[in-house]
Amino acid sequence: MIAAPDGERVFWKIDYFADEAMEYGSEHPDDPTWSYRVLTIMLAAEY
């Protein structure tokens, strides 16, 4: 969690998937040739 300049709380996470359909987690999240990375950012108020 981080705080935005206006005081709002923001949550973020990075998911590592093994396929384009984003159904399965990657066995090699450190290797970009084996994984698809997705960054999700949202306001805490939206949770």
Short mmCIF file of C-alpha atoms in Angstrom, two decimals:
data_model
loop_
_atom_site.label_atom_id
_atom_site.label_comp_id
_atom_site.label_asym_id
_atom_site.label_seq_id
_atom_site.Cartn_x
_atom_site.Cartn_y
_atom_site.Cartn_z
CA MET A 1 0.00 0.00 0.00
CA ILE A 2 1.17 3.52 -0.76
CA ALA A 3 -0.32 6.94 -0.18
CA ALA A 4 -1.04 9.22 -3.11
CA PRO A 5 -0.13 12.93 -2.84
CA ASP A 6 -3.75 13.86 -2.09
CA GLY A 7 -3.82 11.47 0.90
CA GLU A 8 -5.75 8.63 -0.78
CA ARG A 9 -4.46 5.12 -0.15
CA VAL A 10 -3.51 3.09 -3.19
CA PHE A 11 -3.09 -0.70 -3.38
CA TRP A 12 -0.95 -2.36 -6.03
CA LYS A 13 0.19 -5.86 -6.92
CA ILE A 14 2.08 -7.66 -9.65
CA ASP A 15 0.84 -11.03 -10.93
CA TYR A 16 2.96 -13.41 -13.01
CA PHE A 17 1.12 -15.66 -15.44
CA ALA A 18 2.37 -18.56 -17.56
CA ASP A 19 0.03 -18.06 -20.53
CA GLU A 20 -1.69 -15.31 -22.50
CA ALA A 21 -5.08 -16.37 -21.12
CA MET A 22 -3.74 -15.49 -17.66
CA GLU A 23 -5.14 -18.65 -16.12
CA TYR A 24 -2.05 -20.17 -14.50
CA GLY A 25 0.73 -18.74 -12.38
CA SER A 26 4.20 -18.74 -13.87
CA GLU A 27 6.78 -21.25 -12.63
CA HIS A 28 9.51 -18.76 -13.61
CA PRO A 29 8.27 -15.29 -12.58
CA ASP A 30 11.80 -13.89 -12.74
CA ASP A 31 12.19 -14.75 -16.44
CA PRO A 32 10.22 -12.49 -18.83
CA THR A 33 10.44 -15.07 -21.63
CA TRP A 34 8.40 -17.50 -19.48
CA SER A 35 5.85 -15.17 -17.95
CA TYR A 36 3.31 -12.43 -18.56
CA ARG A 37 3.34 -9.70 -15.93
CA VAL A 38 0.25 -7.75 -14.93
CA LEU A 39 0.33 -4.69 -12.69
CA THR A 40 -2.93 -3.90 -10.88
CA ILE A 41 -3.38 -0.50 -9.20
CA MET A 42 -6.53 0.60 -7.38
CA LEU A 43 -7.71 3.06 -4.78
CA ALA A 44 -8.26 1.52 -1.34
CA ALA A 45 -11.76 3.02 -1.36
CA GLU A 46 -12.63 0.81 -4.37
CA TYR A 47 -11.80 -2.39 -2.49
#
